[in-house]
C-alpha positions as a Python dict, from the first residue, in 0.01 Angstrom:
ca = {
    (1, 'M'): (0, 0, 0),
    (2, 'S'): (372, -21, -67),
    (3, 'S'): (405, 366, -74),
    (4, 'A'): (270, 384, 274),
    (5, 'Q'): (541, 136, 400),
    (6, 'H'): (813, 365, 247),
    (7, 'E'): (700, 681, 417),
    (8, 'H'): (818, 593, 761),
    (9, 'E'): (1183, 459, 676),
    (10, 'S'): (1472, 580, 881),
    (11, 'A'): (1811, 653, 750),
    (12, 'I'): (1940, 411, 998),
    (13, 'K'): (1907, 37, 846),
    (14, 'T'): (2171, -155, 1026),
    (15, 'P'): (2280, -175, 1378),
    (16, 'K'): (2638, -48, 1283),
    (17, 'Q'): (2474, 275, 1179),
    (18, 'L'): (2272, 319, 1482),
    (19, 'I'): (2599, 279, 1690),
    (20, 'A'): (2769, 523, 1486),
    (21, 'A'): (2468, 767, 1511),
    (22, 'V'): (2473, 740, 1898),
    (23, 'V'): (2856, 794, 1925),
    (24, 'A'): (2836, 1083, 1712),
    (25, 'G'): (2541, 1226, 1905),
    (26, 'F'): (2746, 1215, 2216),
    (27, 'M'): (3091, 1314, 2068),
    (28, 'V'): (3004, 1609, 1861),
    (29, 'P'): (2851, 1794, 2154),
    (30, 'I'): (3169, 1709, 2383),
    (31, 'V'): (3420, 1829, 2109),
    (32, 'C'): (3234, 2150, 2080),
    (33, 'I'): (3241, 2193, 2450),
    (34, 'V'): (3612, 2131, 2458),
    (35, 'L'): (3702, 2362, 2154),
    (36, 'L'): (3491, 2633, 2330),
    (37, 'V'): (3666, 2589, 2653),
    (38, 'Q'): (4005, 2606, 2481),
    (39, 'Y'): (3899, 2921, 2302),
    (40, 'V'): (3789, 3098, 2611),
    (41, 'T'): (4092, 3025, 2825),
    (42, 'N'): (4367, 3091, 2552),
    (43, 'G'): (4298, 3477, 2556),
    (44, 'Q'): (4540, 3715, 2719),
    (45, 'K'): (4506, 3651, 3091),
    (46, 'T'): (4476, 3943, 3348),
    (47, 'G'): (4525, 3872, 3740),
    (48, 'A'): (4782, 3700, 3925),
    (49, 'G'): (5010, 3479, 3757),
    (50, 'S'): (5022, 3688, 3422),
    (51, 'D'): (5233, 3972, 3320),
    (52, 'S'): (4924, 4216, 3334),
    (53, 'Q'): (5051, 4385, 3662),
    (54, 'T'): (5364, 4479, 3527),
    (55, 'P'): (5425, 4864, 3533),
    (56, 'E'): (5460, 4847, 3148),
    (57, 'M'): (5144, 4670, 3093),
    (58, 'I'): (4962, 4905, 3351),
    (59, 'A'): (5097, 5210, 3167),
    (60, 'A'): (4983, 5075, 2822),
    (61, 'R'): (4643, 5040, 2966),
    (62, 'I'): (4607, 5378, 3106),
    (63, 'K'): (4790, 5549, 2830),
    (64, 'P'): (4543, 5824, 2656),
    (65, 'V'): (4411, 5675, 2305),
    (66, 'S'): (4452, 6030, 2170),
    (67, 'D'): (4842, 5986, 2198),
    (68, 'D'): (4856, 5711, 1940),
    (69, 'G'): (4978, 5837, 1597),
    (70, 'F'): (4961, 6214, 1667),
    (71, 'T'): (5226, 6464, 1681),
    (72, 'F'): (5136, 6721, 1922),
    (73, 'R'): (5253, 7101, 1842),
    (74, 'D'): (5257, 7400, 2053),
    (75, 'A'): (4960, 7623, 1916),
    (76, 'N'): (5160, 7930, 2028),
    (77, 'G'): (5478, 7826, 1854),
    (78, 'P'): (5590, 7933, 1534),
    (79, 'K'): (5440, 7748, 1233),
    (80, 'Q'): (5680, 7475, 1088),
    (81, 'L'): (5649, 7502, 712),
    (82, 'L'): (5612, 7193, 525),
    (83, 'S'): (5793, 7097, 204),
    (84, 'G'): (5631, 7070, -116),
    (85, 'E'): (5655, 6690, -119),
    (86, 'E'): (5499, 6671, 253),
    (87, 'V'): (5196, 6900, 154),
    (88, 'Y'): (5175, 6705, -182),
    (89, 'K'): (5146, 6363, 14),
    (90, 'T'): (4900, 6487, 278),
    (91, 'T'): (4685, 6710, 69),
    (92, 'C'): (4722, 6696, -314),
    (93, 'A'): (4789, 6333, -379),
    (94, 'A'): (4417, 6238, -300),
    (95, 'C'): (4344, 6396, -630),
    (96, 'H'): (4666, 6460, -821),
    (97, 'G'): (4786, 6102, -753),
    (98, 'A'): (4467, 5944, -920),
    (99, 'G'): (4364, 6217, -1164),
    (100, 'V'): (4018, 6275, -988),
    (101, 'A'): (3791, 6534, -1134),
    (102, 'G'): (4023, 6618, -1417),
    (103, 'A'): (4338, 6688, -1205),
    (104, 'P'): (4647, 6636, -1381),
    (105, 'K'): (4858, 6318, -1248),
    (106, 'V'): (5175, 6399, -1111),
    (107, 'G'): (5434, 6261, -1329),
    (108, 'D'): (5230, 6275, -1637),
    (109, 'A'): (5423, 6527, -1846),
    (110, 'A'): (5164, 6529, -2130),
    (111, 'S'): (4873, 6657, -1904),
    (112, 'W'): (5124, 6904, -1719),
    (113, 'Q'): (5288, 7034, -2049),
    (114, 'A'): (5007, 7308, -2122),
    (115, 'R'): (4989, 7411, -1753),
    (116, 'I'): (5373, 7452, -1720),
    (117, 'A'): (5354, 7667, -2009),
    (118, 'Q'): (5131, 7899, -1840),
    (119, 'G'): (5411, 7988, -1596),
    (120, 'Y'): (5469, 7919, -1226),
    (121, 'D'): (5300, 8231, -1104),
    (122, 'T'): (4980, 8123, -1290),
    (123, 'L'): (5005, 7795, -1132),
    (124, 'V'): (5058, 7915, -787),
    (125, 'T'): (4762, 8152, -843),
    (126, 'H'): (4548, 7878, -949),
    (127, 'A'): (4660, 7661, -652),
    (128, 'I'): (4587, 7934, -387),
    (129, 'N'): (4258, 8065, -542),
    (130, 'G'): (4129, 7738, -662),
    (131, 'L'): (4029, 7652, -1021),
    (132, 'R'): (3736, 7456, -1150),
    (133, 'A'): (3694, 7159, -925),
    (134, 'M'): (4005, 7211, -723),
    (135, 'P'): (3920, 7424, -400),
    (136, 'A'): (4149, 7701, -274),
    (137, 'K'): (4457, 7564, -137),
    (138, 'G'): (4359, 7217, -222),
    (139, 'G'): (4085, 7240, 51),
    (140, 'N'): (4327, 7298, 344),
    (141, 'P'): (4314, 7658, 439),
    (142, 'D'): (4587, 7619, 714),
    (143, 'L'): (4841, 7600, 431),
    (144, 'D'): (5069, 7885, 407),
    (145, 'D'): (5118, 8048, 73),
    (146, 'V'): (5475, 7951, 73),
    (147, 'E'): (5364, 7597, 132),
    (148, 'I'): (5163, 7617, -176),
    (149, 'Q'): (5431, 7752, -395),
    (150, 'R'): (5665, 7487, -269),
    (151, 'T'): (5426, 7216, -365),
    (152, 'V'): (5338, 7378, -699),
    (153, 'A'): (5728, 7370, -786),
    (154, 'Y'): (5731, 6991, -656),
    (155, 'M'): (5438, 6875, -855),
    (156, 'A'): (5529, 7064, -1173),
    (157, 'N'): (5905, 6939, -1148),
    (158, 'Q'): (5778, 6582, -1089),
    (159, 'S'): (5590, 6628, -1420),
    (160, 'G'): (5840, 6770, -1657),
    (161, 'G'): (5879, 7151, -1538),
    (162, 'K'): (6207, 7312, -1401),
    (163, 'F'): (6078, 7561, -1129),
    (164, 'K'): (6296, 7668, -855),
    (165, 'E'): (6128, 7595, -511),
    (166, 'P'): (6099, 7909, -315),
    (167, 'E'): (6257, 7957, 14),
    (168, 'A'): (6073, 8047, 320),
    (169, 'K'): (6074, 8405, 406),
    (170, 'A'): (6293, 8476, 743),
    (171, 'P'): (6059, 8541, 1028),
    (172, 'A'): (6052, 8907, 1136),
    (173, 'A'): (6247, 9019, 1446),
    (174, 'A'): (6140, 8883, 1764),
    (175, 'E'): (5797, 9043, 1866),
    (176, 'G'): (5783, 8894, 2203),
    (177, 'A'): (6021, 9203, 2319),
    (178, 'A'): (5741, 9452, 2391),
    (179, 'P'): (5851, 9795, 2541),
    (180, 'A'): (5871, 9802, 2893),
    (181, 'A'): (5564, 9973, 3071),
    (182, 'D'): (5644, 10277, 3258),
    (183, 'A'): (5698, 10220, 3645),
    (184, 'P'): (5410, 10384, 3850),
    (185, 'A'): (5549, 10707, 4030),
    (186, 'K'): (5551, 10695, 4421),
}
């Protein structure tokens, strides 16, 4: 019989606990509502009384997203050749910075020693045409051969080589000066 009496006991045993439970029952939801209202009203306000209608804020909102972080180039303009270091950072560092798939790490003279001994021309040929896991031109077909040559010199020189970085060939004479068409006879 004593076990039946203990099944229906409450966690609240004194009047003081009852008062604390009732106060908590009212205060917890009120505090949650106040915090929720604070969260909602503290965001960036738009409309009258805020700086959202200033010309700068309007321009920032209607600015195309594609303008962020991109440098636009004239597709019809002459190609700007990158330096060996720039090509290394944008294309080659993914594999040669970490030694991925057996790629020799730039700066590790021991792993580059045998490659440098093969000669500059052999290294350039491997870089342009690809070798084992390395795709042709490091997987960037837009690179010019001069950029690849500069990059090979840069990477080998960082790893103990003493190659001279090639200069870019001077562009041919302006091809825009086409011969004038014969004027029609009257």
